[in-house]
């Protein structure tokens, strides 16, 4: 069997600070641990109702999705072939057997590698179960640090699930005829986000830095999220499929529209902060109003248990307000980019590892 190699391109130029803002996505009892019957028993029936859908993205690349029956299912990626299986995210622990059964519908190859796009339990919950199958788990150091720290809200109680390999810079996995690019992102959805690109299949899996299932959830930085989406735009071509963490498949135009929505809302809130407005006054002004119908249409409640946080733009506005209030609006500036990236004339990130630009992120509206 061919052994895939891993290539390091460089390291992140600077560590980016996680802003502590607003409420987190996880319910009490589910935070930082795979929600088993003991820790998230209230959701057991909802997990049982899931029927996982397999979507063929390319000859040997698939995604796994499930309908909105309560607990949100994070999209899983599966590359398969003679070198074994490479996965993107694990979903919740109670869904492990269903995820494996879905994979076995199209491949009996051994599962060799699994990369986590970030630390939330709907993405890392099944890590321990996969590790016990012999799968090598990889993540950013921030993800492992949070999972292994007993004092962190995302503490993962089964040490078998702690990522075995962590990375600060981009990696490339050469396997199954693909050159899978694993690219650390600026602090955005969380402080440990990762984007995965399958260049031959022309598919990008950005995790939750891009998710249209409700408004963005920013536990990292709004400026970092804008930059992270800009990096995805720079990597995408006209036919690239964007398999976002939650929500329907989209494309480069969808990335641009989503980034521009965040920029518009951020700039509105920044202006109101400069004018001395309180958070209540900002919320009353409804800075997201023109986007509410599109972002909230047909979106299920996050855990299906009556919590409205993914059915309202209030949290999104509060998170932006909290971040900008900590940084004077007039000094807002782009964050540092990963090694090998620069900005075009419009200030958008573009990758230039060997002197050849992948392409600009496109002009901001």
CSV table of C-alpha atoms in Angstrom, one decimal:
chain,number,residue,atom,x,y,z
A,1,UNK,CA,0.0,0.0,0.0
A,2,UNK,CA,1.2,3.4,-0.9
A,3,UNK,CA,2.1,5.5,2.2
A,4,UNK,CA,0.9,9.1,1.7
A,5,UNK,CA,3.3,11.9,2.6
A,6,UNK,CA,2.5,15.1,4.5
A,7,UNK,CA,4.1,18.3,3.3
A,8,UNK,CA,4.6,21.4,5.6
A,9,UNK,CA,4.4,24.7,3.8
A,10,UNK,CA,5.0,27.0,6.8
A,11,UNK,CA,3.5,28.3,10.0
A,12,UNK,CA,0.9,30.8,11.0
A,13,UNK,CA,2.6,34.2,11.4
A,14,UNK,CA,0.9,35.1,14.6
A,15,UNK,CA,-1.4,33.6,17.2
A,16,UNK,CA,-4.8,35.2,17.1
A,17,UNK,CA,-6.7,35.8,20.3
A,18,UNK,CA,-10.0,34.1,21.0
A,19,UNK,CA,-12.6,36.7,22.0
A,20,UNK,CA,-15.0,35.5,24.7
A,21,UNK,CA,-18.4,36.5,23.3
A,22,UNK,CA,-22.0,35.7,23.7
A,23,UNK,CA,-23.5,32.2,24.2
A,24,UNK,CA,-21.9,29.1,22.8
A,25,UNK,CA,-23.7,26.7,20.5
A,26,UNK,CA,-23.6,23.7,22.9
A,27,UNK,CA,-26.1,23.0,25.6
A,28,UNK,CA,-25.2,22.4,29.2
A,29,UNK,CA,-24.1,18.8,29.6
A,30,UNK,CA,-22.9,18.7,26.0
A,31,UNK,CA,-20.2,21.2,26.1
A,32,UNK,CA,-16.8,19.9,25.5
A,33,UNK,CA,-17.7,16.2,25.4
A,34,UNK,CA,-19.3,13.8,23.0
A,35,UNK,CA,-23.0,13.9,24.0
A,36,UNK,CA,-23.5,10.3,25.0
A,37,UNK,CA,-26.6,9.0,26.8
A,38,UNK,CA,-24.9,10.1,30.1
A,39,UNK,CA,-24.0,13.6,28.9
A,40,UNK,CA,-26.7,14.4,26.4
A,41,UNK,CA,-29.4,11.9,27.0
A,42,UNK,CA,-32.1,14.4,26.2
A,43,UNK,CA,-31.1,14.2,22.6
A,44,UNK,CA,-31.0,10.4,22.3
A,45,UNK,CA,-34.3,10.1,20.4
A,46,UNK,CA,-33.3,12.8,18.0
A,47,UNK,CA,-30.0,11.0,17.2
A,48,UNK,CA,-31.9,7.8,16.6
A,49,UNK,CA,-34.1,9.4,14.0
A,50,UNK,CA,-31.2,10.4,11.7
A,51,UNK,CA,-30.9,8.9,8.3
A,52,UNK,CA,-27.6,9.8,6.8
A,53,UNK,CA,-27.5,10.8,3.1
A,54,UNK,CA,-24.5,10.1,0.9
A,55,UNK,CA,-23.6,12.6,-1.8
A,56,UNK,CA,-21.0,11.8,-4.5
A,57,UNK,CA,-18.9,14.9,-5.1
A,58,UNK,CA,-16.4,13.3,-7.4
A,59,UNK,CA,-15.2,9.9,-8.5
A,60,UNK,CA,-13.8,9.1,-5.0
A,61,UNK,CA,-15.0,11.9,-2.8
A,62,UNK,CA,-18.3,11.9,-0.9
A,63,UNK,CA,-20.1,13.9,1.8
A,64,UNK,CA,-22.4,12.7,4.5
A,65,UNK,CA,-25.4,14.8,5.5
A,66,UNK,CA,-28.6,14.3,7.5
A,67,UNK,CA,-31.9,16.0,7.6
A,68,UNK,CA,-32.9,18.6,10.3
A,69,UNK,CA,-34.6,16.2,12.7
A,70,UNK,CA,-33.4,18.0,15.9
A,71,UNK,CA,-29.7,17.8,16.6
A,72,UNK,CA,-27.8,19.5,13.7
A,73,UNK,CA,-25.5,17.1,11.7
A,74,UNK,CA,-22.2,18.6,10.7
A,75,UNK,CA,-21.2,17.7,7.1
A,76,UNK,CA,-18.6,14.9,6.9
A,77,UNK,CA,-16.2,14.5,4.0
A,78,UNK,CA,-14.8,11.1,2.9
A,79,UNK,CA,-12.0,10.6,0.3
A,80,UNK,CA,-11.5,6.9,-0.6
A,81,UNK,CA,-9.2,4.9,-2.7
A,82,UNK,CA,-6.3,2.4,-2.7
A,83,UNK,CA,-4.4,4.4,0.0
A,84,UNK,CA,-7.4,4.2,2.4
A,85,UNK,CA,-9.9,6.7,3.6
A,86,UNK,CA,-9.3,10.4,4.6
A,87,UNK,CA,-12.1,12.0,6.5
A,88,UNK,CA,-13.1,15.6,7.4
A,89,UNK,CA,-14.8,15.7,10.8
A,90,UNK,CA,-16.5,13.0,12.8
A,91,UNK,CA,-19.9,14.3,13.7
A,92,UNK,CA,-21.4,13.4,17.1
A,93,UNK,CA,-20.4,10.3,19.0
A,94,UNK,CA,-23.9,8.7,19.1
A,95,UNK,CA,-23.9,8.9,15.3
A,96,UNK,CA,-20.6,7.0,14.9
A,97,UNK,CA,-22.1,3.7,13.8
A,98,UNK,CA,-24.4,5.4,11.3
A,99,UNK,CA,-21.5,7.4,9.9
A,100,UNK,CA,-19.4,4.2,9.5
A,101,UNK,CA,-22.4,2.4,7.9
A,102,UNK,CA,-22.9,5.2,5.5
A,103,UNK,CA,-19.2,5.0,4.5
A,104,UNK,CA,-19.5,1.3,4.0
A,105,UNK,CA,-22.2,1.9,1.3
A,106,UNK,CA,-19.4,3.0,-1.1
A,107,UNK,CA,-16.1,1.9,0.4
A,108,UNK,CA,-14.6,-0.9,2.5
A,109,UNK,CA,-11.2,0.7,2.6
A,110,UNK,CA,-9.6,1.2,6.0
A,111,UNK,CA,-10.2,4.7,7.5
A,112,UNK,CA,-6.7,6.1,8.1
A,113,UNK,CA,-6.9,9.9,8.7
A,114,UNK,CA,-9.5,12.3,10.2
A,115,UNK,CA,-9.0,16.0,10.4
A,116,UNK,CA,-11.2,18.2,12.6
A,117,UNK,CA,-12.2,21.6,11.2
A,118,UNK,CA,-12.7,22.9,14.8
A,119,UNK,CA,-13.5,21.9,18.3
A,120,UNK,CA,-17.3,21.9,18.5
A,121,UNK,CA,-18.9,18.5,19.5
A,122,UNK,CA,-20.8,18.1,16.3
A,123,UNK,CA,-17.5,17.9,14.5
A,124,UNK,CA,-15.2,16.1,17.1
A,125,UNK,CA,-17.7,14.1,19.1
A,126,UNK,CA,-17.0,10.9,17.3
A,127,UNK,CA,-13.2,11.2,17.5
A,128,UNK,CA,-12.6,8.7,20.2
A,129,UNK,CA,-14.7,6.0,18.4
A,130,UNK,CA,-12.7,6.5,15.2
A,131,UNK,CA,-9.4,6.6,17.1
A,132,UNK,CA,-10.3,3.2,18.6
A,133,UNK,CA,-10.7,1.9,15.1
A,134,UNK,CA,-7.1,2.9,14.5
A,135,UNK,CA,-7.8,6.2,12.8
A,136,UNK,CA,-5.2,9.0,13.2
A,137,UNK,CA,-6.9,12.2,14.3
A,138,UNK,CA,-5.4,15.6,13.3
A,139,UNK,CA,-6.3,19.1,14.4
A,140,UNK,CA,-4.9,22.5,15.2
A,141,UNK,CA,-3.2,22.7,18.6
A,142,UNK,CA,-6.0,24.9,19.9
A,143,UNK,CA,-8.5,22.1,19.3
A,144,UNK,CA,-6.4,19.6,21.2
A,145,UNK,CA,-5.7,22.0,24.0
A,146,UNK,CA,-9.4,22.7,24.5
A,147,UNK,CA,-10.4,19.0,24.3
A,148,UNK,CA,-7.7,18.0,26.8
A,149,UNK,CA,-8.1,20.8,29.3
A,150,UNK,CA,-10.5,19.9,32.2
A,151,UNK,CA,-11.2,23.6,32.7
A,152,UNK,CA,-12.3,24.3,29.1
A,153,UNK,CA,-15.9,24.3,28.1
A,154,UNK,CA,-15.0,22.0,25.3
A,155,UNK,CA,-13.2,19.4,27.4
A,156,UNK,CA,-13.5,16.0,25.8
A,157,UNK,CA,-13.6,13.3,28.5
A,158,UNK,CA,-12.3,10.4,26.5
A,159,UNK,CA,-8.6,10.9,26.0
A,160,UNK,CA,-8.6,8.4,23.2
A,161,UNK,CA,-10.2,11.1,21.1
A,162,UNK,CA,-7.5,13.7,21.6
A,163,UNK,CA,-5.9,14.5,18.2
A,164,UNK,CA,-2.7,12.5,17.8
A,165,UNK,CA,-1.1,15.1,15.4
A,166,UNK,CA,-1.4,18.8,15.6
A,167,UNK,CA,-0.3,21.3,13.0
A,168,UNK,CA,0.4,25.1,12.9
A,169,UNK,CA,0.9,25.4,9.1
A,170,UNK,CA,-0.7,23.9,6.0
A,171,UNK,CA,-0.3,20.2,5.2
A,172,UNK,CA,-0.8,18.2,2.0
A,173,UNK,CA,-1.9,14.6,2.0
A,174,UNK,CA,-0.9,12.8,-1.2
A,175,UNK,CA,-3.3,9.9,-1.3
A,176,UNK,CA,-6.0,8.3,-3.5
A,177,UNK,CA,-4.9,10.4,-6.5
A,178,UNK,CA,-5.6,13.6,-4.6
A,179,UNK,CA,-3.4,16.3,-3.1
A,180,UNK,CA,-5.6,17.1,-0.1
A,181,UNK,CA,-4.7,20.6,1.3
A,182,UNK,CA,-5.3,21.1,5.0
A,183,UNK,CA,-5.1,24.8,5.6
A,184,UNK,CA,-5.2,26.6,9.1
A,185,UNK,CA,-7.5,29.6,9.0
A,186,UNK,CA,-7.3,32.9,11.0
A,187,UNK,CA,-9.3,32.9,14.2
A,188,UNK,CA,-12.9,33.0,12.9
A,189,UNK,CA,-15.7,30.7,13.9
A,190,UNK,CA,-13.3,29.5,16.7
A,191,UNK,CA,-9.7,30.0,17.4
A,192,UNK,CA,-8.7,26.7,15.8
A,193,UNK,CA,-10.4,26.6,12.4
A,194,UNK,CA,-9.2,24.6,9.5
A,195,UNK,CA,-10.2,24.5,5.8
A,196,UNK,CA,-9.8,21.4,3.7
A,197,UNK,CA,-9.4,21.6,-0.1
A,198,UNK,CA,-9.6,18.7,-2.6
A,199,UNK,CA,-8.1,20.5,-5.7
A,200,UNK,CA,-8.6,17.6,-8.3
A,201,UNK,CA,-12.2,17.1,-7.2
A,202,UNK,CA,-12.6,20.9,-7.0
A,203,UNK,CA,-14.3,20.8,-3.6
A,204,UNK,CA,-13.6,22.9,-0.6
A,205,UNK,CA,-14.8,22.0,2.9
A,206,UNK,CA,-14.5,25.2,5.1
A,207,UNK,CA,-16.0,23.8,8.2
A,208,UNK,CA,-18.2,26.4,10.0
A,209,UNK,CA,-16.3,29.5,8.8
A,210,UNK,CA,-19.0,29.3,6.1
A,211,UNK,CA,-22.4,28.2,7.2
A,212,UNK,CA,-25.7,29.5,6.0
A,213,UNK,CA,-27.8,27.5,8.4
A,214,UNK,CA,-28.6,30.6,10.4
A,215,UNK,CA,-26.3,33.6,11.0
A,216,UNK,CA,-22.6,33.1,11.6
A,217,UNK,CA,-21.5,32.0,15.1
A,218,UNK,CA,-18.3,34.0,16.0
A,219,UNK,CA,-16.3,32.6,18.9
A,220,UNK,CA,-13.1,33.7,17.2
A,221,UNK,CA,-13.1,37.0,15.4
A,222,UNK,CA,-15.4,38.8,12.9
A,223,UNK,CA,-12.4,40.2,11.0
A,224,UNK,CA,-10.8,36.7,11.1
A,225,UNK,CA,-14.0,35.2,9.7
A,226,UNK,CA,-14.0,37.8,6.9
A,227,UNK,CA,-10.4,36.9,6.1
A,228,UNK,CA,-11.0,33.2,6.3
A,229,UNK,CA,-13.9,33.4,3.8
A,230,UNK,CA,-11.6,35.6,1.7
A,231,UNK,CA,-9.0,32.8,1.6
A,232,UNK,CA,-11.7,30.3,0.6
A,233,UNK,CA,-12.7,32.7,-2.2
A,234,UNK,CA,-9.1,32.9,-3.4
A,235,UNK,CA,-8.9,29.1,-3.5
A,236,UNK,CA,-12.2,28.7,-5.4
A,237,UNK,CA,-12.8,28.7,-9.1
A,238,UNK,CA,-16.0,29.2,-11.1
A,239,UNK,CA,-17.0,25.5,-10.7
A,240,UNK,CA,-15.8,24.8,-7.2
A,241,UNK,CA,-18.3,23.2,-4.9
A,242,UNK,CA,-18.3,24.6,-1.3
A,243,UNK,CA,-19.4,21.9,1.1
A,244,UNK,CA,-20.0,24.1,4.1
A,245,UNK,CA,-20.3,22.8,7.6
A,246,UNK,CA,-24.0,23.3,7.7
A,247,UNK,CA,-26.5,24.2,5.0
A,248,UNK,CA,-26.8,23.5,1.3
A,249,UNK,CA,-23.9,23.2,-1.1
A,250,UNK,CA,-22.8,26.6,-2.5
A,251,UNK,CA,-20.1,28.0,-4.8
A,252,UNK,CA,-17.6,30.9,-5.1
A,253,UNK,CA,-20.4,33.4,-5.6
A,254,UNK,CA,-22.0,32.1,-2.4
A,255,UNK,CA,-18.8,32.7,-0.5
A,256,UNK,CA,-18.6,36.3,-1.8
A,257,UNK,CA,-22.2,37.0,-0.9
A,258,UNK,CA,-21.7,35.6,2.6
A,259,UNK,CA,-18.5,37.5,3.2
A,260,UNK,CA,-20.1,40.7,2.0
A,261,UNK,CA,-23.1,40.2,4.3
A,262,UNK,CA,-20.7,39.9,7.3
A,263,UNK,CA,-18.8,43.0,6.2
A,264,UNK,CA,-22.0,45.1,5.8
A,265,UNK,CA,-23.3,44.1,9.2
A,266,UNK,CA,-20.0,44.7,10.9
A,267,UNK,CA,-19.5,48.1,9.3
A,268,UNK,CA,-23.1,49.1,10.3
A,269,UNK,CA,-22.5,48.1,13.9
A,270,UNK,CA,-19.0,49.7,14.0
A,271,UNK,CA,-20.6,53.0,12.8
A,272,UNK,CA,-23.2,52.9,15.5
A,273,UNK,CA,-20.5,52.2,18.1
A,274,UNK,CA,-18.6,55.2,16.9
A,275,UNK,CA,-21.9,57.2,17.4
A,276,UNK,CA,-22.0,56.0,21.0
A,277,UNK,CA,-25.0,53.7,20.6
A,278,UNK,CA,-25.6,51.0,23.3
A,279,UNK,CA,-26.1,47.4,22.4
A,280,UNK,CA,-29.9,47.7,23.0
A,281,UNK,CA,-29.9,50.6,20.5
A,282,UNK,CA,-28.0,48.6,18.0
A,283,UNK,CA,-30.4,45.7,18.3
A,284,UNK,CA,-33.3,48.0,17.9
A,285,UNK,CA,-31.9,49.3,14.7
A,286,UNK,CA,-31.9,45.8,13.2
A,287,UNK,CA,-28.6,45.9,11.4
A,288,UNK,CA,-29.2,42.5,9.8
A,289,UNK,CA,-32.8,43.2,8.6
A,290,UNK,CA,-32.2,42.8,4.9
A,291,UNK,CA,-30.6,39.4,5.4
A,292,UNK,CA,-33.0,38.0,8.0
A,293,UNK,CA,-35.4,36.3,5.6
A,294,UNK,CA,-32.7,34.6,3.6
A,295,UNK,CA,-30.5,33.5,6.5
A,296,UNK,CA,-33.4,32.2,8.7
A,297,UNK,CA,-35.7,30.7,6.1
A,298,UNK,CA,-36.5,27.0,6.8
A,299,UNK,CA,-33.8,26.8,9.5
A,300,UNK,CA,-34.4,24.3,12.3
A,301,UNK,CA,-33.7,25.2,15.9
A,302,UNK,CA,-30.1,24.2,16.7
A,303,UNK,CA,-30.9,21.4,19.1
A,304,UNK,CA,-34.6,21.2,18.4
A,305,UNK,CA,-35.2,21.9,22.1
A,306,UNK,CA,-36.7,25.3,22.1
A,307,UNK,CA,-33.6,27.4,22.1
A,308,UNK,CA,-34.0,30.2,19.5
A,309,UNK,CA,-30.3,31.2,19.2
A,310,UNK,CA,-30.0,30.0,15.5
A,311,UNK,CA,-33.4,31.5,14.7
A,312,UNK,CA,-32.5,35.1,15.6
A,313,UNK,CA,-29.9,37.5,14.4
A,314,UNK,CA,-29.5,38.9,17.9
A,315,UNK,CA,-26.5,36.7,18.9
A,316,UNK,CA,-24.7,37.6,15.7
A,317,UNK,CA,-25.1,41.3,16.3
A,318,UNK,CA,-24.1,40.9,20.0
A,319,UNK,CA,-20.9,39.0,19.1
A,320,UNK,CA,-19.9,41.7,16.6
A,321,UNK,CA,-20.7,44.5,19.1
A,322,UNK,CA,-18.7,42.8,21.8
A,323,UNK,CA,-15.7,42.4,19.6
A,324,UNK,CA,-15.7,45.9,18.1
A,325,UNK,CA,-16.3,47.4,21.5
A,326,UNK,CA,-13.0,45.9,22.6
A,327,UNK,CA,-11.2,47.5,19.6
A,328,UNK,CA,-11.9,51.1,18.7
A,329,UNK,CA,-13.8,51.0,15.4
A,330,UNK,CA,-11.5,53.5,13.7
A,331,UNK,CA,-8.5,51.1,14.3
A,332,UNK,CA,-10.1,48.0,12.8
A,333,UNK,CA,-7.7,46.5,10.3
A,334,UNK,CA,-7.2,43.1,8.6
A,335,UNK,CA,-5.6,40.3,10.6
A,336,UNK,CA,-2.3,38.6,9.8
A,337,UNK,CA,-2.6,35.9,7.2
A,338,UNK,CA,-1.0,32.4,7.1
A,339,UNK,CA,2.4,32.0,5.5
A,340,UNK,CA,2.2,32.1,1.7
A,341,UNK,CA,-0.7,34.6,1.5
A,342,UNK,CA,-0.8,38.2,0.6
A,343,UNK,CA,-3.5,40.8,-0.1
A,344,UNK,CA,-4.6,42.0,-3.5
A,345,UNK,CA,-5.4,45.7,-4.4
A,346,UNK,CA,-8.9,45.3,-2.8
A,347,UNK,CA,-7.4,44.0,0.5
A,348,UNK,CA,-8.6,40.4,-0.1
A,349,UNK,CA,-6.4,37.5,0.7
A,350,UNK,CA,-4.8,35.6,-2.2
A,351,UNK,CA,-2.4,32.7,-2.0
A,352,UNK,CA,1.1,33.0,-3.5
A,353,UNK,CA,3.2,30.1,-2.3
A,354,UNK,CA,5.4,29.9,-5.4
A,355,UNK,CA,5.0,33.3,-7.0
A,356,UNK,CA,1.8,32.2,-8.8
A,357,UNK,CA,-1.4,33.7,-7.4
A,358,UNK,CA,-4.3,31.4,-7.0
A,359,UNK,CA,-6.5,34.4,-7.7
A,360,UNK,CA,-7.9,37.3,-5.7
A,361,UNK,CA,-10.8,37.1,-3.4
A,362,UNK,CA,-12.7,39.5,-5.7
A,363,UNK,CA,-13.7,43.1,-5.0
A,364,UNK,CA,-15.8,43.9,-1.9
A,365,UNK,CA,-19.1,45.5,-2.6
